[in-house]
PDB file of C-alpha atoms in Angstrom:
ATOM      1  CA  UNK F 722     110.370  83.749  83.054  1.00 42.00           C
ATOM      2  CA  UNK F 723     108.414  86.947  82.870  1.00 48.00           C
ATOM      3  CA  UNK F 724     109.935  90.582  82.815  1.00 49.00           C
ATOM      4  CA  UNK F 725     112.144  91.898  85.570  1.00 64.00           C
ATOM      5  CA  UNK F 726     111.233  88.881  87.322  1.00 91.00           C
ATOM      6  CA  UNK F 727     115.219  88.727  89.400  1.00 97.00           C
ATOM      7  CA  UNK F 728     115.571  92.374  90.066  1.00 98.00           C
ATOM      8  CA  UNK F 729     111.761  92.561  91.345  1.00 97.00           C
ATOM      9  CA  UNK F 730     112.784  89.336  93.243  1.00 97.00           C
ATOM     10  CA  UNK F 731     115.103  91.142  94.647  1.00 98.00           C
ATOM     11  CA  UNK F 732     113.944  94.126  95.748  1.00 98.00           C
ATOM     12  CA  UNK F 733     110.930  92.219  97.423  1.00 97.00           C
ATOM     13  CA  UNK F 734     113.176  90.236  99.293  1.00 97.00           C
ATOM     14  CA  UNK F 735     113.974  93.684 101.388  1.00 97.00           C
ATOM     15  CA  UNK F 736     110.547  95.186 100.543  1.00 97.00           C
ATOM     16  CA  UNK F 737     110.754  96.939 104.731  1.00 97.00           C
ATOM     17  CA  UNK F 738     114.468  98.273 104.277  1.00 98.00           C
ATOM     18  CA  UNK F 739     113.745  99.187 100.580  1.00 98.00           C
ATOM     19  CA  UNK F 740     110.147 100.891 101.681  1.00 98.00           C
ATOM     20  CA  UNK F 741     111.726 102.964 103.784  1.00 98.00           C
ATOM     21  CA  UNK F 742     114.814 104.591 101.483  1.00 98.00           C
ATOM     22  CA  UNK F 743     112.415 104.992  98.476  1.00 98.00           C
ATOM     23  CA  UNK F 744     109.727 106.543 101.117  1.00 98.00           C
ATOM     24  CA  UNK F 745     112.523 108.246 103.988  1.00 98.00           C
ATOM     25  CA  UNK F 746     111.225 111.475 105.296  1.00 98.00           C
ATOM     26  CA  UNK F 747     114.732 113.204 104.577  1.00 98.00           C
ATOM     27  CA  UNK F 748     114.429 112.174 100.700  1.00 98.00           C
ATOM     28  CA  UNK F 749     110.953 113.390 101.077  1.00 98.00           C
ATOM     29  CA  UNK F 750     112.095 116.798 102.212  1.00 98.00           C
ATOM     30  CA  UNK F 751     114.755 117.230  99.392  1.00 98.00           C
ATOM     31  CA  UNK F 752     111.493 116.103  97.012  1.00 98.00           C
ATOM     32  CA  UNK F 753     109.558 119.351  98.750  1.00 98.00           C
ATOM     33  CA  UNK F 754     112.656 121.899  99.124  1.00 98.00           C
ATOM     34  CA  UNK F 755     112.558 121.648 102.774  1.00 97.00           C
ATOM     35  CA  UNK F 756     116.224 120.097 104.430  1.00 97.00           C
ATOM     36  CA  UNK F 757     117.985 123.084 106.736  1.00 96.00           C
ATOM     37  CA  UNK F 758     121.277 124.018 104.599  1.00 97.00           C
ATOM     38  CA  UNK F 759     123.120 122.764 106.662  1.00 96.00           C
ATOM     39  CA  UNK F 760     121.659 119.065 107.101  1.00 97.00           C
ATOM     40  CA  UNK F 761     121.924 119.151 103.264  1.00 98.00           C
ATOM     41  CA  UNK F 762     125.172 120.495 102.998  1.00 97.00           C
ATOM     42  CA  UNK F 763     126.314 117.631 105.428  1.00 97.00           C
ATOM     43  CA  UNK F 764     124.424 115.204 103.142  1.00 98.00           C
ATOM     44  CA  UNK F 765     126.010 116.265  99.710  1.00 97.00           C
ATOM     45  CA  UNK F 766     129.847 116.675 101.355  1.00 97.00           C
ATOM     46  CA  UNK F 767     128.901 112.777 101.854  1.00 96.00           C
ATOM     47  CA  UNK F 768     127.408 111.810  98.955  1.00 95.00           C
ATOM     48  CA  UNK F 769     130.794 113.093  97.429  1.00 94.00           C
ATOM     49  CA  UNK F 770     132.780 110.878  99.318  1.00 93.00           C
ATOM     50  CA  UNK F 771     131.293 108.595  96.607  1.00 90.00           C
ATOM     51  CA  UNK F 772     132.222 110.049  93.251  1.00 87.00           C
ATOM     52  CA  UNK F 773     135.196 108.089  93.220  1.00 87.00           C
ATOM     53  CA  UNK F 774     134.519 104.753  94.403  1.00 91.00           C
ATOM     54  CA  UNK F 775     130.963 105.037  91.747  1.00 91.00           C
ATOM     55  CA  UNK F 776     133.337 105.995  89.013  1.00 90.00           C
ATOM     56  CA  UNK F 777     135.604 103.337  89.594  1.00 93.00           C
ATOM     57  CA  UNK F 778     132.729 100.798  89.745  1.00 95.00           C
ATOM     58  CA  UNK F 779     131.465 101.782  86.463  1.00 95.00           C
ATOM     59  CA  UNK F 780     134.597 101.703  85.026  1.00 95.00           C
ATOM     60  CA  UNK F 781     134.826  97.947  86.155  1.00 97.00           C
ATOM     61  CA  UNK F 782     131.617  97.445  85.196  1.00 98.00           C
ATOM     62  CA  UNK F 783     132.549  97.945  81.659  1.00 97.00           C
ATOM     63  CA  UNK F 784     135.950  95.868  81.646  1.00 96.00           C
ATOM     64  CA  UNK F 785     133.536  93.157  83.751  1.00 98.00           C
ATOM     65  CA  UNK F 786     130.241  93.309  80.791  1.00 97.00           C
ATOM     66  CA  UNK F 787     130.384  90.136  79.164  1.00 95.00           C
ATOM     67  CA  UNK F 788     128.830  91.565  76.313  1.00 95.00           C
ATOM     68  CA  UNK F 789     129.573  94.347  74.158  1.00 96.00           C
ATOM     69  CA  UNK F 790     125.852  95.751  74.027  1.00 95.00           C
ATOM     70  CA  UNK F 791     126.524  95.451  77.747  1.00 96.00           C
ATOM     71  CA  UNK F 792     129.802  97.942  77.995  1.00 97.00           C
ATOM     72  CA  UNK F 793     128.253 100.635  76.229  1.00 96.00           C
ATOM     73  CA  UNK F 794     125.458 102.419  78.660  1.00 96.00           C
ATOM     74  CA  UNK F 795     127.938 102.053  81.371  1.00 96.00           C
ATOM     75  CA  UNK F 796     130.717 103.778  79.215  1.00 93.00           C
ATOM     76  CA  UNK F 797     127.843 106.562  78.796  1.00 92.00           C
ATOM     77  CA  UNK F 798     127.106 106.969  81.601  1.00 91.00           C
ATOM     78  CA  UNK F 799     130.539 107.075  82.960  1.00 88.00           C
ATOM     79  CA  UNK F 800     131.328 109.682  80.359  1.00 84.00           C
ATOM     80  CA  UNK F 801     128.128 111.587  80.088  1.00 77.00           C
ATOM     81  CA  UNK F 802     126.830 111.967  84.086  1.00 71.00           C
ATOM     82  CA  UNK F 803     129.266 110.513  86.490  1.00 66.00           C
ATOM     83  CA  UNK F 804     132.186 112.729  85.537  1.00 66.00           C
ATOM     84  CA  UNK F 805     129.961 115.989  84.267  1.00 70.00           C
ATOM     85  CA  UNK F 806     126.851 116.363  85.539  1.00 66.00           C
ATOM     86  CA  UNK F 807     126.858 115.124  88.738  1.00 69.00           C
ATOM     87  CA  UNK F 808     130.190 116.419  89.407  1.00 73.00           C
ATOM     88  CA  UNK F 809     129.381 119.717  88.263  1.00 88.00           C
ATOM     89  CA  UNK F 810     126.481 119.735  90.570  1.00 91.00           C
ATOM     90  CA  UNK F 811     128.297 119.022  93.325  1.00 92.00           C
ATOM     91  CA  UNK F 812     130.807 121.746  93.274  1.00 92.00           C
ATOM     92  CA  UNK F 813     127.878 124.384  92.797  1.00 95.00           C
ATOM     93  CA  UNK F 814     125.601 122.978  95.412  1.00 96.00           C
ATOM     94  CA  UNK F 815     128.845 122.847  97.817  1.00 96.00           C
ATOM     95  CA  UNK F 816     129.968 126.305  96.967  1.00 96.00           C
ATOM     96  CA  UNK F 817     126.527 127.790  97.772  1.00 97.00           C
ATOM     97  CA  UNK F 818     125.764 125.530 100.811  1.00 98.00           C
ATOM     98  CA  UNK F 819     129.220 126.856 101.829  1.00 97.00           C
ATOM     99  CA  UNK F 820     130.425 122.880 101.957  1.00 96.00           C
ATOM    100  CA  UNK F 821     133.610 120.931 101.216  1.00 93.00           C
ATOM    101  CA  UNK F 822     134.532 118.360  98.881  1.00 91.00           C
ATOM    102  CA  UNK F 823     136.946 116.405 101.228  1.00 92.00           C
ATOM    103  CA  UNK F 824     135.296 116.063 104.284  1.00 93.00           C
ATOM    104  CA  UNK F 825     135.795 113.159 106.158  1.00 94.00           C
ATOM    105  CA  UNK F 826     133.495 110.576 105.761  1.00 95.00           C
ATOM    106  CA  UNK F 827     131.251 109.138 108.286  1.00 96.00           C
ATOM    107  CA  UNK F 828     131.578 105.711 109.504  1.00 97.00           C
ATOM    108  CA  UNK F 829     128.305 104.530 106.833  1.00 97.00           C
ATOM    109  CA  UNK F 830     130.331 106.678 104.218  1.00 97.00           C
ATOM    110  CA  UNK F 831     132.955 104.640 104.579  1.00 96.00           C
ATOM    111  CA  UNK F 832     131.240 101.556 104.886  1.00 97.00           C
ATOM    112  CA  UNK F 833     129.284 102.096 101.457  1.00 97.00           C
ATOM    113  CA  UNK F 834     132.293 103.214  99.396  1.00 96.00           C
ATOM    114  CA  UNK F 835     134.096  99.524 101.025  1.00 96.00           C
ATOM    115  CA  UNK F 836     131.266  97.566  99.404  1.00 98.00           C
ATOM    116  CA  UNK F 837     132.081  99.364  95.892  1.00 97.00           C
ATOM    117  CA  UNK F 838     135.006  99.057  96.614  1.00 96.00           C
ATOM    118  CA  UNK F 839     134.875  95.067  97.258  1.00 97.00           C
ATOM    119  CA  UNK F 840     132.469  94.459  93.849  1.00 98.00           C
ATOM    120  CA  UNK F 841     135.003  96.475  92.191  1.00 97.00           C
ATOM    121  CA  UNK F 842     137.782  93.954  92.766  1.00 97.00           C
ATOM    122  CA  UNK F 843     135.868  91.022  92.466  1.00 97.00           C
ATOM    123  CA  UNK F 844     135.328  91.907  88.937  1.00 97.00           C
ATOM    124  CA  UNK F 845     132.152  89.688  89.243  1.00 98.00           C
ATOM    125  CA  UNK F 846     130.126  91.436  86.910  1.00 98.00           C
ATOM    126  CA  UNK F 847     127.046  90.599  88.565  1.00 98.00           C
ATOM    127  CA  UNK F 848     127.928  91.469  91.859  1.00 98.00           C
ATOM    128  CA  UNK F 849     128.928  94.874  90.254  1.00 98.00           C
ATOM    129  CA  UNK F 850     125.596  95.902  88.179  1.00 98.00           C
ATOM    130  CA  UNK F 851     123.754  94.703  91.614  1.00 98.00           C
ATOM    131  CA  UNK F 852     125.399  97.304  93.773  1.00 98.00           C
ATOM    132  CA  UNK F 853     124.796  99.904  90.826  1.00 98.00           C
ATOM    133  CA  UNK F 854     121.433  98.832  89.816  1.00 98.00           C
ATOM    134  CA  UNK F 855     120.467  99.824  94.055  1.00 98.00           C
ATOM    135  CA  UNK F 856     121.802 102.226  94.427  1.00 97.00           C
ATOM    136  CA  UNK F 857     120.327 104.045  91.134  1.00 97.00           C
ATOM    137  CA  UNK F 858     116.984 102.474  91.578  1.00 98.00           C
ATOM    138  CA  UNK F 859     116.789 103.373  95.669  1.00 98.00           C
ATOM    139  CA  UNK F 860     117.418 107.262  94.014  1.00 98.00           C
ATOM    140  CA  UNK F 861     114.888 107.120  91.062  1.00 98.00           C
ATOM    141  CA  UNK F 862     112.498 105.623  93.932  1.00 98.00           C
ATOM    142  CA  UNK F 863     112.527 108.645  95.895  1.00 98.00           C
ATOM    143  CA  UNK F 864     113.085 110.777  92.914  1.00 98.00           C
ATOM    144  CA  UNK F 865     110.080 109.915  91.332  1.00 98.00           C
ATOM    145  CA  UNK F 866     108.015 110.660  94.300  1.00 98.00           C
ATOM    146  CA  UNK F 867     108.318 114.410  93.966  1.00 98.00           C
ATOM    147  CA  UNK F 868     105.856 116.616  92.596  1.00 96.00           C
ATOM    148  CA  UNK F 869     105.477 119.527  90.000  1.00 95.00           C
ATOM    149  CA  UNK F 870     106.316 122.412  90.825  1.00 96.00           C
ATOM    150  CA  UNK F 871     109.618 121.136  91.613  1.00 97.00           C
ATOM    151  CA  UNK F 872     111.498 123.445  94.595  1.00 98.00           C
ATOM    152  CA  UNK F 873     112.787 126.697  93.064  1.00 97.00           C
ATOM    153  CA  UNK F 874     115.901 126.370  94.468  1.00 97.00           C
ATOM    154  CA  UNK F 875     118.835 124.548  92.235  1.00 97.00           C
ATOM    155  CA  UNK F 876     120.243 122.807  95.280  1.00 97.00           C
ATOM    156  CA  UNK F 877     116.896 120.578  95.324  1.00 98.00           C
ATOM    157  CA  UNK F 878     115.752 120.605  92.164  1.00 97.00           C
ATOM    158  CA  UNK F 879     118.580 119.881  90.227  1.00 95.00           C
ATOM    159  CA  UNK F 880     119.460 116.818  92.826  1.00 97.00           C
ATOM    160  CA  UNK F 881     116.180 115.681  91.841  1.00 97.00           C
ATOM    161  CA  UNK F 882     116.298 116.137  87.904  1.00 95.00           C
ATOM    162  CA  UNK F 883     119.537 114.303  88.118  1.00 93.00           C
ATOM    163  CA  UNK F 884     117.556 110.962  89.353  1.00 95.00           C
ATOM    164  CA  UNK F 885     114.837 111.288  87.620  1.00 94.00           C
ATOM    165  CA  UNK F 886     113.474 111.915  83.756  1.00 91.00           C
ATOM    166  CA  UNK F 887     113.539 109.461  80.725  1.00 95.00           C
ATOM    167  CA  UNK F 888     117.556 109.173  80.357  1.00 92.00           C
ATOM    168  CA  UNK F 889     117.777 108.298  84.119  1.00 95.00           C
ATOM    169  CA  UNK F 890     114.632 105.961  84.177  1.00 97.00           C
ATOM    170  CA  UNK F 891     116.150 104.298  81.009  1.00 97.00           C
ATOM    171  CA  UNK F 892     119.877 103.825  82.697  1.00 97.00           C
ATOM    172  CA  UNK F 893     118.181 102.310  86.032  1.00 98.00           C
ATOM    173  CA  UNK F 894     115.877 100.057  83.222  1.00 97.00           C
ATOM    174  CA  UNK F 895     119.100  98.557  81.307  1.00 98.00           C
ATOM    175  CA  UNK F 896     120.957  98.340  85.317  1.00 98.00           C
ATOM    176  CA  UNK F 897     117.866  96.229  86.232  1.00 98.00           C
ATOM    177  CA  UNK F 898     117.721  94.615  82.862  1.00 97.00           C
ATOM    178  CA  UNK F 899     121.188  92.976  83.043  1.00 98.00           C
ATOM    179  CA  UNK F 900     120.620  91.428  86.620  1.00 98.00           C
ATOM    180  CA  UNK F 901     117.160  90.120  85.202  1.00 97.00           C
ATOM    181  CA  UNK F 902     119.122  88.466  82.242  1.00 96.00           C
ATOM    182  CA  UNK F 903     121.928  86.956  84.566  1.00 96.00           C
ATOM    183  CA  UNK F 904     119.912  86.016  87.071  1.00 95.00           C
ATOM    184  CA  UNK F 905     117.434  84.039  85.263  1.00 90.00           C
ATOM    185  CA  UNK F 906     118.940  80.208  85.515  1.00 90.00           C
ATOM    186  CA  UNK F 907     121.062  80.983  88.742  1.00 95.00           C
ATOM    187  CA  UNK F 908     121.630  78.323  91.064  1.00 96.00           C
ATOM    188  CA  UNK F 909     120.127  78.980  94.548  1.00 95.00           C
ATOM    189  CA  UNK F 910     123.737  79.441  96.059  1.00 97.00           C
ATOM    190  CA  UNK F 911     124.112  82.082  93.625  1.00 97.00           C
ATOM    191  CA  UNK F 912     120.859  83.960  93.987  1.00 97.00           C
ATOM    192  CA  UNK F 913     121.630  84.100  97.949  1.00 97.00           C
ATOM    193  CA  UNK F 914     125.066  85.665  96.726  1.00 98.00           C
ATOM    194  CA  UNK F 915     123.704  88.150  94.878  1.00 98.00           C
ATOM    195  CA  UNK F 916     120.635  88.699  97.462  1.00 98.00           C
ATOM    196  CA  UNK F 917     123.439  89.064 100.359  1.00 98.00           C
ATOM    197  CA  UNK F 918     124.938  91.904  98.226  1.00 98.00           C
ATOM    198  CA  UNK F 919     121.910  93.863  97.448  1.00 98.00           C
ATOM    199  CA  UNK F 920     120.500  93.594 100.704  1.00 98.00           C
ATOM    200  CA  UNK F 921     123.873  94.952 102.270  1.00 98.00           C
ATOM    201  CA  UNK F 922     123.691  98.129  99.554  1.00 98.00           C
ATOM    202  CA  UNK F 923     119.760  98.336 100.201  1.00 98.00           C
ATOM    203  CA  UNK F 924     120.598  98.436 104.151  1.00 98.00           C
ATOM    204  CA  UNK F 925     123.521 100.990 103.763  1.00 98.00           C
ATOM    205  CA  UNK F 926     121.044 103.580 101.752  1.00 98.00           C
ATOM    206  CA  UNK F 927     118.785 103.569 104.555  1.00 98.00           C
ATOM    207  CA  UNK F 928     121.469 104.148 107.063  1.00 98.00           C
ATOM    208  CA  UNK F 929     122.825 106.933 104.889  1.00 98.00           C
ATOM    209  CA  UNK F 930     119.664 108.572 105.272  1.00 98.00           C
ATOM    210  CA  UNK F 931     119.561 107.807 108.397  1.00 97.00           C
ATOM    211  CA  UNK F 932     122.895 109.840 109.328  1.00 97.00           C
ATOM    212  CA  UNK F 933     121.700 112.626 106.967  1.00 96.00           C
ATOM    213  CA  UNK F 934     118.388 113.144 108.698  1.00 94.00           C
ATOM    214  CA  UNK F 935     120.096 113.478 112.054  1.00 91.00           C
ATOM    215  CA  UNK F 936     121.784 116.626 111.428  1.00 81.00           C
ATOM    216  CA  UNK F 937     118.033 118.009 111.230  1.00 71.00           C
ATOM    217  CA  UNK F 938     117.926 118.134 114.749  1.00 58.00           C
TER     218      UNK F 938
END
């Protein structure tokens, strides 16, 4: 079977829904430095909402790896960016937005963090890296769209540096990596499993978008 062949399988499978999170005109404007404060400050107070659940998943992921090779990016990464930098970030960008880290979470907020949530106690290790590997490869999608010079303002440009670079496109390369190597002899009931779940993650990015880009007025 050639390279990437599962996760490219995949992501064709939704090729509309994934199309338009990679490509959504609010993603676009964080790419140019141009969402109102306030529709981004409503957007990062929900992307919080996530920390949590994400950390939790990773943390699963890592009991869940059946290899060892397997459990150590996700340890890293769990270590390194989930509970640092992105964290970090979020507490900055919220403080100068002039956001909160508990607000209450919209109905697709809620809905997102219940699918972690779900993989989480499965403790199917597949299901798990596929919920990760979209939603890190939906960001590096739109990520990777914007263009030097990168908006002078942290609040945008960090957002973007954090899903995108060589360490990011690496993480999203071993996420994609593991569902090519345990998808490679699955039997079709399987593959529909798995396609059900990303789907439902691919579906809930755009929707977060969605929500985000209608506080733009």
């Amino acid at each position: 079977m050639s390279e990437r062949i599962f996760s490219e399988w995949l992501r064709r499978q939704c090729e509309a829904e994934w199309t338009a999170v990679v490509t959504h005109p609010f993603a676009m404007a964080i790419n140019e430095g141009t969402v109102p404060d306030e529709a981004l400050r409503h957007y990062l107070e929900q992307d919080f909402q996530f920390v949590d659940s994400f950390t939790a998943l990773l943390g699963a992921a890592v009991g869940a790896a059946d290899t060892f090779e397997a459990r150590v990016p996700y340890g890293r990464f769990l270590g390194q960016v989930a509970t640092t930098e992105e964290k970090t970030y979020f507490h900055r960008a919220l403080a100068e937005l002039g956001g909160s880290t508990d607000a209450p979470a919209e109905p697709v907020t809620a809905a997102f963090g219940q699918l972690m949530d779900e993989v989480r106690a499965s403790q199917d290790y597949l299901l798990i890296a596929t919920v990760l590997c979209v939603a890190e490869w939906c960001y590096l999608g739109w990520a990777s769209r914007a263009r030097e010079p990168l908006p002078e303002r942290f609040v945008h440009r960090e957002w973007i540096e954090l899903h995108e670079g060589e360490e990011f496109r690496a993480w999203v390369a071993f996420l994609r990596g593991e569902l090519d190597r345990l998808g490679a002899d699955l039997a079709e009931e399987r593959r529909q499993e798995v396609l059900g779940v990303f789907r439902r993650a691919v579906e809930l990015e755009r929707a977060f978008f969605d929500m985000a880009a209608d506080q733009t007025g």
